[in-house]
Tab-separated table of C-alpha atoms and ligand atoms in Angstrom:
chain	number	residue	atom	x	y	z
A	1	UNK	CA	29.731	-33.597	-11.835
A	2	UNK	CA	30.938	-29.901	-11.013
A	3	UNK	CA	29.579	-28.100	-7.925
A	4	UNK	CA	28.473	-24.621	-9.342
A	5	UNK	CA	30.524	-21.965	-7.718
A	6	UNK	CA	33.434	-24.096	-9.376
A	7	UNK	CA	31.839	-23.603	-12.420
A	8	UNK	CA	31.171	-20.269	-12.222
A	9	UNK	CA	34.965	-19.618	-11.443
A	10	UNK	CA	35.277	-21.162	-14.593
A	11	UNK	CA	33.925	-18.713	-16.428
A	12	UNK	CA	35.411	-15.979	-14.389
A	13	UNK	CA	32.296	-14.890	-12.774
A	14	UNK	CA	33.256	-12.484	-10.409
A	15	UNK	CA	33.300	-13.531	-6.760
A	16	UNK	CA	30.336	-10.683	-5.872
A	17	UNK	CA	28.031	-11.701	-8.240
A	18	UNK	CA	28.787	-15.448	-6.962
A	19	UNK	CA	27.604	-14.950	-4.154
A	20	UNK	CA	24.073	-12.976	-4.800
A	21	UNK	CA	23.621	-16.104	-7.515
A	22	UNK	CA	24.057	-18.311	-4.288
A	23	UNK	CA	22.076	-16.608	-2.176
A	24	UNK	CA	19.124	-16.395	-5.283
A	25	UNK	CA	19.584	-20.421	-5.118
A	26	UNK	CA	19.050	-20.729	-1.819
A	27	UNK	CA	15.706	-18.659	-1.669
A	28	UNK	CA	14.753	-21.423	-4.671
A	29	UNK	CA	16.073	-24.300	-2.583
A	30	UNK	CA	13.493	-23.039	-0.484
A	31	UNK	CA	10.563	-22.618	-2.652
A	32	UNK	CA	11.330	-25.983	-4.186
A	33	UNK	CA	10.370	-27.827	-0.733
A	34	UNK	CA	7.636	-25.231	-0.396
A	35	UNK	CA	6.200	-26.030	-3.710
A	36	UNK	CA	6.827	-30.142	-2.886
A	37	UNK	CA	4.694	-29.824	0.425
A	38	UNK	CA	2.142	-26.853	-1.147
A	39	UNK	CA	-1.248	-29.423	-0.554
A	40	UNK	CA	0.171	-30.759	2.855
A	41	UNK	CA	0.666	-26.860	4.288
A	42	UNK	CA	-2.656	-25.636	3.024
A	43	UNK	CA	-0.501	-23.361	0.028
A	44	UNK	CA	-2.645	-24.307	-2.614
A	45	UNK	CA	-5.274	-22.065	-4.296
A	46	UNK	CA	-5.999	-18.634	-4.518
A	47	UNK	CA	-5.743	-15.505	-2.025
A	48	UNK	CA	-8.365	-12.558	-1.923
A	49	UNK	CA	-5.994	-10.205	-3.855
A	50	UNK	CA	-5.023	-9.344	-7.541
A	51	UNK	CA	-1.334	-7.853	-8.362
A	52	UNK	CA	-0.536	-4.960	-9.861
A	53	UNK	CA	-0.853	-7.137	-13.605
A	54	UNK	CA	-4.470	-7.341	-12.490
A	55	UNK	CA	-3.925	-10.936	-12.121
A	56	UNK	CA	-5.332	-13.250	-8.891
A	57	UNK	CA	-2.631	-13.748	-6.922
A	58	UNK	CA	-2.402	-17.710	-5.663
A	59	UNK	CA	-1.084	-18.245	-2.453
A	60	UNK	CA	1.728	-19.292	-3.573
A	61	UNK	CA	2.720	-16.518	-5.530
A	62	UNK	CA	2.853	-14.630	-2.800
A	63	UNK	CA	4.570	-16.809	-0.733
A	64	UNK	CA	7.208	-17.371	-3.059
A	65	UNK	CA	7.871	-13.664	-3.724
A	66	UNK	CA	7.945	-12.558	0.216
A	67	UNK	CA	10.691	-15.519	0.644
A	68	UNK	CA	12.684	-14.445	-2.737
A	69	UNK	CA	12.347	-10.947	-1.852
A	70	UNK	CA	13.365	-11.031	1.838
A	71	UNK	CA	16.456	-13.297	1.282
A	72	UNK	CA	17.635	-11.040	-1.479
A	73	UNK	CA	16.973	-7.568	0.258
A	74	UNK	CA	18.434	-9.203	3.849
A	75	UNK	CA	21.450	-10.445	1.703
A	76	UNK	CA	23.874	-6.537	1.054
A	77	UNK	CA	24.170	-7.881	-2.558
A	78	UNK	CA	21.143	-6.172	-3.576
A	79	UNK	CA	20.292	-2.438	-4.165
A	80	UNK	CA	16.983	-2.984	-5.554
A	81	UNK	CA	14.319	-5.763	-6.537
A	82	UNK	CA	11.336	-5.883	-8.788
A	83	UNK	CA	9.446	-8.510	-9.102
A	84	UNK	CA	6.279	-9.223	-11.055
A	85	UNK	CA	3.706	-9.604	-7.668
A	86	UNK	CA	5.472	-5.832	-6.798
A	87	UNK	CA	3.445	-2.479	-7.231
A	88	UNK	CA	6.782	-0.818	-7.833
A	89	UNK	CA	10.707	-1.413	-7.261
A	90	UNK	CA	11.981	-2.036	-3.467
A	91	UNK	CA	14.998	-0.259	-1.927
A	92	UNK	CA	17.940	-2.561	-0.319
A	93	UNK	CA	20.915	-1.808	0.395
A	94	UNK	CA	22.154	1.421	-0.829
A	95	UNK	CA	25.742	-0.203	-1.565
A	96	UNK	CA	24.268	-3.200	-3.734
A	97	UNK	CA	25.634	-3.851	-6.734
A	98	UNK	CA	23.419	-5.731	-8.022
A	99	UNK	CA	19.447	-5.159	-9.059
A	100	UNK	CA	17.577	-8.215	-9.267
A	101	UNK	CA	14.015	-8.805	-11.433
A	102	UNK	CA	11.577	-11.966	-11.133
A	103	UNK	CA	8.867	-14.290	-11.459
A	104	UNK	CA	8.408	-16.027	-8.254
A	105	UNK	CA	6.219	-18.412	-9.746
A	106	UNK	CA	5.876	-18.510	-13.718
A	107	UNK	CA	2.905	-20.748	-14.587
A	108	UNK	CA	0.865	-20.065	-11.963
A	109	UNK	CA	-2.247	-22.070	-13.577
A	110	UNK	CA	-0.116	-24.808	-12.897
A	111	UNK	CA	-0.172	-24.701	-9.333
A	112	UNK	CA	-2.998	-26.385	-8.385
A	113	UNK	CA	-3.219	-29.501	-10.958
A	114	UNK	CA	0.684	-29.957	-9.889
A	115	UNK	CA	2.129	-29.391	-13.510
A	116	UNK	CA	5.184	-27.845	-13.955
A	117	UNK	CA	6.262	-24.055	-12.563
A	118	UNK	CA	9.125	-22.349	-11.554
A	119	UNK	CA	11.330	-19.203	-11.146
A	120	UNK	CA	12.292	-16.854	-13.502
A	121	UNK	CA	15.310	-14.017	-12.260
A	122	UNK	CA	17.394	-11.930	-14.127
A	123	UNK	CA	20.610	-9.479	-12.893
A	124	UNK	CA	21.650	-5.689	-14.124
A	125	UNK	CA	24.261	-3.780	-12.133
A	126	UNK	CA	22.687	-1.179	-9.926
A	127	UNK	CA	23.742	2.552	-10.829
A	128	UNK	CA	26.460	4.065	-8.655
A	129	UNK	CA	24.556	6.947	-7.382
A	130	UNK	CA	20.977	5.963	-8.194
A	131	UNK	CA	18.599	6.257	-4.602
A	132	UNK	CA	17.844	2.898	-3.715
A	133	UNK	CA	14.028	3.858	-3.888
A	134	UNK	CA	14.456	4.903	-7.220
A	135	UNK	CA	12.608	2.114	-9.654
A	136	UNK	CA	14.107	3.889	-12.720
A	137	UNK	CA	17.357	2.584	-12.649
A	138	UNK	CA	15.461	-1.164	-13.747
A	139	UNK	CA	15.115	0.669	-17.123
A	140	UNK	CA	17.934	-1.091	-18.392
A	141	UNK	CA	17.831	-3.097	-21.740
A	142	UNK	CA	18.103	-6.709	-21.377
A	143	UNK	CA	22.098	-6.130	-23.265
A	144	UNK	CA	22.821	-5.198	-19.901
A	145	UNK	CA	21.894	-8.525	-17.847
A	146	UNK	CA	24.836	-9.419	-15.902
A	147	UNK	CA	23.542	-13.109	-15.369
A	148	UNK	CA	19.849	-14.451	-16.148
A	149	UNK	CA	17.889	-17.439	-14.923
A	150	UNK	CA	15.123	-19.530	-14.046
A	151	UNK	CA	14.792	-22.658	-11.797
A	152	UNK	CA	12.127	-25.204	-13.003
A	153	UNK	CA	10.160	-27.133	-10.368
A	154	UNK	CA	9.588	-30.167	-12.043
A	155	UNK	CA	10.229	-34.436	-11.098
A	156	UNK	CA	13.793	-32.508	-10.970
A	157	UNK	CA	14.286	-29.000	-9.607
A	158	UNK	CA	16.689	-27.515	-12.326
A	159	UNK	CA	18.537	-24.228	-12.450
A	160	UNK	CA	18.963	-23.066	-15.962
A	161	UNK	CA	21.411	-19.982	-16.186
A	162	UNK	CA	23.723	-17.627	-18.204
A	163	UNK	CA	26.108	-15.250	-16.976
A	164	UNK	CA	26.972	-14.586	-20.986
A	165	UNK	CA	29.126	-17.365	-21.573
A	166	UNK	CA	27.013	-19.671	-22.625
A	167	UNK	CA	23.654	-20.926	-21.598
A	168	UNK	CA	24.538	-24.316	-18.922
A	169	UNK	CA	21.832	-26.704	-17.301
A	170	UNK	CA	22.924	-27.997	-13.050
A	171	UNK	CA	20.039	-30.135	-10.935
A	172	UNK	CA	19.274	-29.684	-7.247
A	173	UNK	CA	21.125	-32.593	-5.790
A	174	UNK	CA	18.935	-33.301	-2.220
A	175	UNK	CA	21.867	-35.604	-0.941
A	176	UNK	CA	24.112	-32.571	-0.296
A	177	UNK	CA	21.619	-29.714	-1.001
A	178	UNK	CA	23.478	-27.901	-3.727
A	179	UNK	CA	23.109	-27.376	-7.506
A	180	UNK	CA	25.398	-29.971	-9.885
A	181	UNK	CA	26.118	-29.341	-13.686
A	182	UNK	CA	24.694	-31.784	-15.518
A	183	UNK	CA	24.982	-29.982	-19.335
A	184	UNK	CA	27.479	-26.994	-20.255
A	185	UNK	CA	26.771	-24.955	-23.217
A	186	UNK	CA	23.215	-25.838	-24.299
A	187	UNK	CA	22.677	-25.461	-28.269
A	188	UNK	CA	19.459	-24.999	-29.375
A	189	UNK	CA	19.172	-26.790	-32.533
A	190	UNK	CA	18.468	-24.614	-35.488
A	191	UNK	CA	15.967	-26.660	-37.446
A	192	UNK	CA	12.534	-27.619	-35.819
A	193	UNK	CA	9.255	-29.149	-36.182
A	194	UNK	CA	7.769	-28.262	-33.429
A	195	UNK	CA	5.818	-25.010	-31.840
A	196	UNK	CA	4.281	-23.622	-29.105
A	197	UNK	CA	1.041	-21.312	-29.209
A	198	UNK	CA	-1.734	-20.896	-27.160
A	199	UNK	CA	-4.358	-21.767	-29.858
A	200	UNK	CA	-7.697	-20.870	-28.489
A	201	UNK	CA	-6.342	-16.810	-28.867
A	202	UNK	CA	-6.365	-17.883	-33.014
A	203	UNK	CA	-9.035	-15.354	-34.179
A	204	UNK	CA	-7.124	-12.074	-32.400
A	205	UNK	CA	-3.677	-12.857	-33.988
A	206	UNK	CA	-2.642	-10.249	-36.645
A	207	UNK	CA	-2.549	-11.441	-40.016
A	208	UNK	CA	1.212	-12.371	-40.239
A	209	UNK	CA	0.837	-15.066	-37.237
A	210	UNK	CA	-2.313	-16.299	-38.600
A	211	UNK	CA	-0.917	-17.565	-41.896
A	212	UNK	CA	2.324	-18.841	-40.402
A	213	UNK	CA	0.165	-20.995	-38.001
A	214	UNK	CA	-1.838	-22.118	-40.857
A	215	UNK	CA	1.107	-22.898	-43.407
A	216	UNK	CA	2.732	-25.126	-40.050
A	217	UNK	CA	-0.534	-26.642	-39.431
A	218	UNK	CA	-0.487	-27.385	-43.224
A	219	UNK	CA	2.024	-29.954	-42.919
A	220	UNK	CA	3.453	-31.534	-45.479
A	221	UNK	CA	0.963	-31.202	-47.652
A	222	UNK	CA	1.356	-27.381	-47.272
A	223	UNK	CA	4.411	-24.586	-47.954
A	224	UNK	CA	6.361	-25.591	-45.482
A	225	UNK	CA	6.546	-28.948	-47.189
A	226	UNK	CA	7.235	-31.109	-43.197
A	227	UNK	CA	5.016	-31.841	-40.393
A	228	UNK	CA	4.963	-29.910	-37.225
A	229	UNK	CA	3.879	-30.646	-33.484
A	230	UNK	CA	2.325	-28.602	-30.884
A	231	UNK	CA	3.322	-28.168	-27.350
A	232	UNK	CA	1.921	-25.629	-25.175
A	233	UNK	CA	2.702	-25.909	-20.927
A	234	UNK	CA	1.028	-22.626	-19.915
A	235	UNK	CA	4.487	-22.238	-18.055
A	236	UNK	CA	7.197	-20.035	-20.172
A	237	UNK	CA	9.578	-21.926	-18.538
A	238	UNK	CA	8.207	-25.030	-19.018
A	239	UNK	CA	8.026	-24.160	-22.377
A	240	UNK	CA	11.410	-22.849	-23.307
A	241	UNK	CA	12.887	-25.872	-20.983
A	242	UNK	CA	11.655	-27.792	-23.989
A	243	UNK	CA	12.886	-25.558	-26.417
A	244	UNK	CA	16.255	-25.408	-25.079
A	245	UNK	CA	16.785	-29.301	-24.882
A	246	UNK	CA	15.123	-30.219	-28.297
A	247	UNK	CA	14.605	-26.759	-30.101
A	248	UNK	CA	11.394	-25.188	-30.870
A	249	UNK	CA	9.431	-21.991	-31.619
A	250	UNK	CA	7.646	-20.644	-28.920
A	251	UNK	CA	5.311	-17.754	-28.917
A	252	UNK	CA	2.614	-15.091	-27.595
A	253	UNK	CA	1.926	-13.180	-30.026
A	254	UNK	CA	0.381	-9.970	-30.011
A	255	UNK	CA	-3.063	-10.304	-30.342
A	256	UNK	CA	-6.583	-7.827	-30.084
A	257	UNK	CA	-8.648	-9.587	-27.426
A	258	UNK	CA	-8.120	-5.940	-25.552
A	259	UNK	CA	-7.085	-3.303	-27.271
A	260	UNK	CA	-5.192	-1.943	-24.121
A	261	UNK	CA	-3.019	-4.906	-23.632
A	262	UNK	CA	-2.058	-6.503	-26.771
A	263	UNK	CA	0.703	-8.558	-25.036
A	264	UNK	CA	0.868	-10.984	-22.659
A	265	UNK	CA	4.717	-11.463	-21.202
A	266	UNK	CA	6.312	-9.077	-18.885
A	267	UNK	CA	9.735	-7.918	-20.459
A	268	UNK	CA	11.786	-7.456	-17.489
A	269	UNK	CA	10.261	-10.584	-15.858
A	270	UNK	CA	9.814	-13.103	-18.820
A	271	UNK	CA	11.175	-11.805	-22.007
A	272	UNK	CA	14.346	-10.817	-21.261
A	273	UNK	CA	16.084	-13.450	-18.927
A	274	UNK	CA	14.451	-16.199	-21.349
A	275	UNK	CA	15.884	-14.230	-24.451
A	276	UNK	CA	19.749	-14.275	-22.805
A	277	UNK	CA	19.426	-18.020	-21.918
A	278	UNK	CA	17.936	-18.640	-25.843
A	279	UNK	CA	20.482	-16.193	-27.905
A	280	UNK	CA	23.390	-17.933	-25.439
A	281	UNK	CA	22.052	-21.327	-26.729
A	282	UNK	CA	22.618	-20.133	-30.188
A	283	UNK	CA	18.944	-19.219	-30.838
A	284	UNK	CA	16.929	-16.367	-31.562
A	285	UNK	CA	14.749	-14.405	-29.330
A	286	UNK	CA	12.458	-11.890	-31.246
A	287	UNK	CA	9.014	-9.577	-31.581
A	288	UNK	CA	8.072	-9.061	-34.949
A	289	UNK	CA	9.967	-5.748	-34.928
A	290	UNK	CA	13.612	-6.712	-33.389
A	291	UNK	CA	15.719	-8.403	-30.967
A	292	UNK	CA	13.936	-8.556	-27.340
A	293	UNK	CA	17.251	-7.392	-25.598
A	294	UNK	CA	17.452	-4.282	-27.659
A	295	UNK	CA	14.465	-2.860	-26.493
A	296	UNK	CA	14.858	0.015	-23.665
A	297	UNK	CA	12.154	-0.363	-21.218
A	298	UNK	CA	9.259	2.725	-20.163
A	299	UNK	CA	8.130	0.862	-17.727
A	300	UNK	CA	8.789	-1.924	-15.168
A	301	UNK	CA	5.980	-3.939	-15.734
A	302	UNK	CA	5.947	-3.421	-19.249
A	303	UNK	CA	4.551	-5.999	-21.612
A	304	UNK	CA	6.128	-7.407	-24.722
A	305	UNK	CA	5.668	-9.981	-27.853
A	306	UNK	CA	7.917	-12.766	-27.796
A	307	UNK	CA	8.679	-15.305	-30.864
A	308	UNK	CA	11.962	-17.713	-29.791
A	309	UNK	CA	13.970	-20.698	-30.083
A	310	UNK	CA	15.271	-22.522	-32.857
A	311	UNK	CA	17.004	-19.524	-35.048
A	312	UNK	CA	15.835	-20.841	-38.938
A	313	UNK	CA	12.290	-20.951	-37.690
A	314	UNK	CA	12.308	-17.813	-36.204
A	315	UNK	CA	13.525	-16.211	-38.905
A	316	UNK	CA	11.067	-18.351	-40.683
A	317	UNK	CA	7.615	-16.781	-38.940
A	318	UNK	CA	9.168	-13.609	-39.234
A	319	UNK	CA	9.518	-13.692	-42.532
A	320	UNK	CA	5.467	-13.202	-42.704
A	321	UNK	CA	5.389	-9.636	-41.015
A	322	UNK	CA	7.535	-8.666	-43.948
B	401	LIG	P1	2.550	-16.167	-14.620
B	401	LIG	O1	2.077	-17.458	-14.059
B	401	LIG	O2	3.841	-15.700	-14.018
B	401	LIG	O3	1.494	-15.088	-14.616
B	401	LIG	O4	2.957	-16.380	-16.161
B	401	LIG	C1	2.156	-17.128	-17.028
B	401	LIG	C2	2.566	-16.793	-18.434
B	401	LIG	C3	3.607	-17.703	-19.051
B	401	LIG	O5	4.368	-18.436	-18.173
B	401	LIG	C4	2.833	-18.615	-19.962
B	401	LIG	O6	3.586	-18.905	-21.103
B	401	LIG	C5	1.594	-17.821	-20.283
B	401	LIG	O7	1.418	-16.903	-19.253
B	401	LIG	C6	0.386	-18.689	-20.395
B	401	LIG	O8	-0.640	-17.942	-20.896
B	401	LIG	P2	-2.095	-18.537	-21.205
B	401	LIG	O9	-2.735	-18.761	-19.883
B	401	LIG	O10	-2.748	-17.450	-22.006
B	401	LIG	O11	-1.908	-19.808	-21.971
B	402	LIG	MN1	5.294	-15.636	-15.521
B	403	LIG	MN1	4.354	-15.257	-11.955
């Protein structure tokens, strides 16, 4: 099995962006044994604060995003970070090349009933002559990741990652401490009978999502003339692990449970990384307007709808908003 800066060569990944990908892995070597010993160092559970989502932060949250965040901005690779548990951008080095968005911990719900979580990052270059300080220059379209990734924390701690030339799967091996490939170019296969929703938001769906639920959960006594099964982790990466191993359509929908925040996934965070891994994998990664990637951000935190995986049933649901 290939070590991963070999692999990365490979692909003619250029030697500076090798190295801020190694020093990413190492802050999630790091989290992985955090995450391993959370019970045993009093790390599970929730702190006193919410972030600037308006979620509770759990204490691992924050943990995780001071160790990602001081290992990148320590590291000269960086110019800027943003990460979801950030009010706003933070400067580093005013020579980085590199800007770098996360998740520290995607699936937070997950923490404390030890289910899967993990980390979700994603790479633009930084402007020449933008200010480090400046958090505009993370309004880049997710076209313009460099490299894209997440590492899931599961019985295996996997790092899942494109740097646009295809979408490749490499384990954390704990003999030597580094990351192997086990899988190179990942194909998400096209046909599907399986989904991901969260259900229980049914009744504030908009009409197009409602009926293309109902005609799956017809079966084969309905439209779609097949069976489908559900799967839903409460982890987007758990979630699109799936879907990138065995195909899938995953989900949130835009829905009216408040009228101010009719999404759920962060675009810079979630949407975008996961949409580079899918469309390497052959797949599709959608709202019901266009291609996630396309879309040029307003804000950091922004929020967007996300319908992904297996391209024929993607094109499938969408075919209901027309
Ligand atoms: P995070 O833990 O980073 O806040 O993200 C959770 C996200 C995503 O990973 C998951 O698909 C979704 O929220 C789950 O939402 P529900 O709790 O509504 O099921
Ligand atoms: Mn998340
Ligand atoms: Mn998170």
């Amino acid at each position: 099995m290939q070590r991963l800066a070999p692999a990365l060569r490979e692909d003619n990944v250029p030697l500076d962006l090798i190295s801020l990908i190694k020093t990413i892995l190492a802050a999630t070597k790091e989290i992985s044994f955090r995450v391993s010993q959370a019970h045993l160092g009093g790390l599970m559970g929730s702190t006193l604060d919410e972030n600037i989502q308006g979620e509770v932060q759990k204490k691992l949250d924050v943990v995780a995003n001071e160790l990602f965040k001081d290992i990148l901005l320590e590291s000269g690779f960086v110019k800027a970070i943003s990460s979801e548990e950030e009010d706003t951008s933070v400067g580093g080095d005013k020579d980085g090349k590199f800007i770098v968005s996360f998740d520290p911990l995607d699936g937070s719900s997950n923490i404390d009933i030890n289910s899967l979580i993990g980390t979700i990052f994603s790479i633009h270059e930084a402007p020449k002559d933008a200010e480090p300080s400046d958090p505009d220059m993370f309004k880049q379209s997710g076209n313009r990741q460099v490299c894209a990734g997440y590492v899931l924390y599961g019985p295996s701690t996997m790092l899942v990652m494109t740097t646009g030339s295809g979408t490749h799967f490499y384990v954390l091996d704990r003999t030597h401490g580094g990351y192997l490939l086990v899988e190179r170019n990942v194909q998400v296969p096209q046909d599907t009978q399986e989904f991901a929703i969260n259900m229980s938001n049914q009744r504030f769906w908009q009409e197009p999502m409602q009926n293309y639920i109902s005609d799956l959960l017809a079966g084969d006594t309905g439209p779609r003339g097949k069976n489908f099964n559900m799967r839903w982790i409460a982890a987007m990466v758990g979630d699109i692990h799936r879907v990138l191993t065995r195909g899938g359509l995953f989900t949130y929908p835009s829905d009216n449970r408040n009228p101010e925040k009719p999404y759920k996934l962060r675009l810079m965070y979630e949407a975008n990384p996961m949409s580079f891994l899918i469309e390497q994998a052959g797949g599709l990664a959608m709202t019901s307007e266009g291609r996630i990637m396309d879309i040029e951000p307003s804000d950091i935190h922004q929020r967007v709808e996300v319908i992904m995986g297996s391209k024929n049933e993607v094109e499938a649901c969408l075919g209901y908003y027309k």
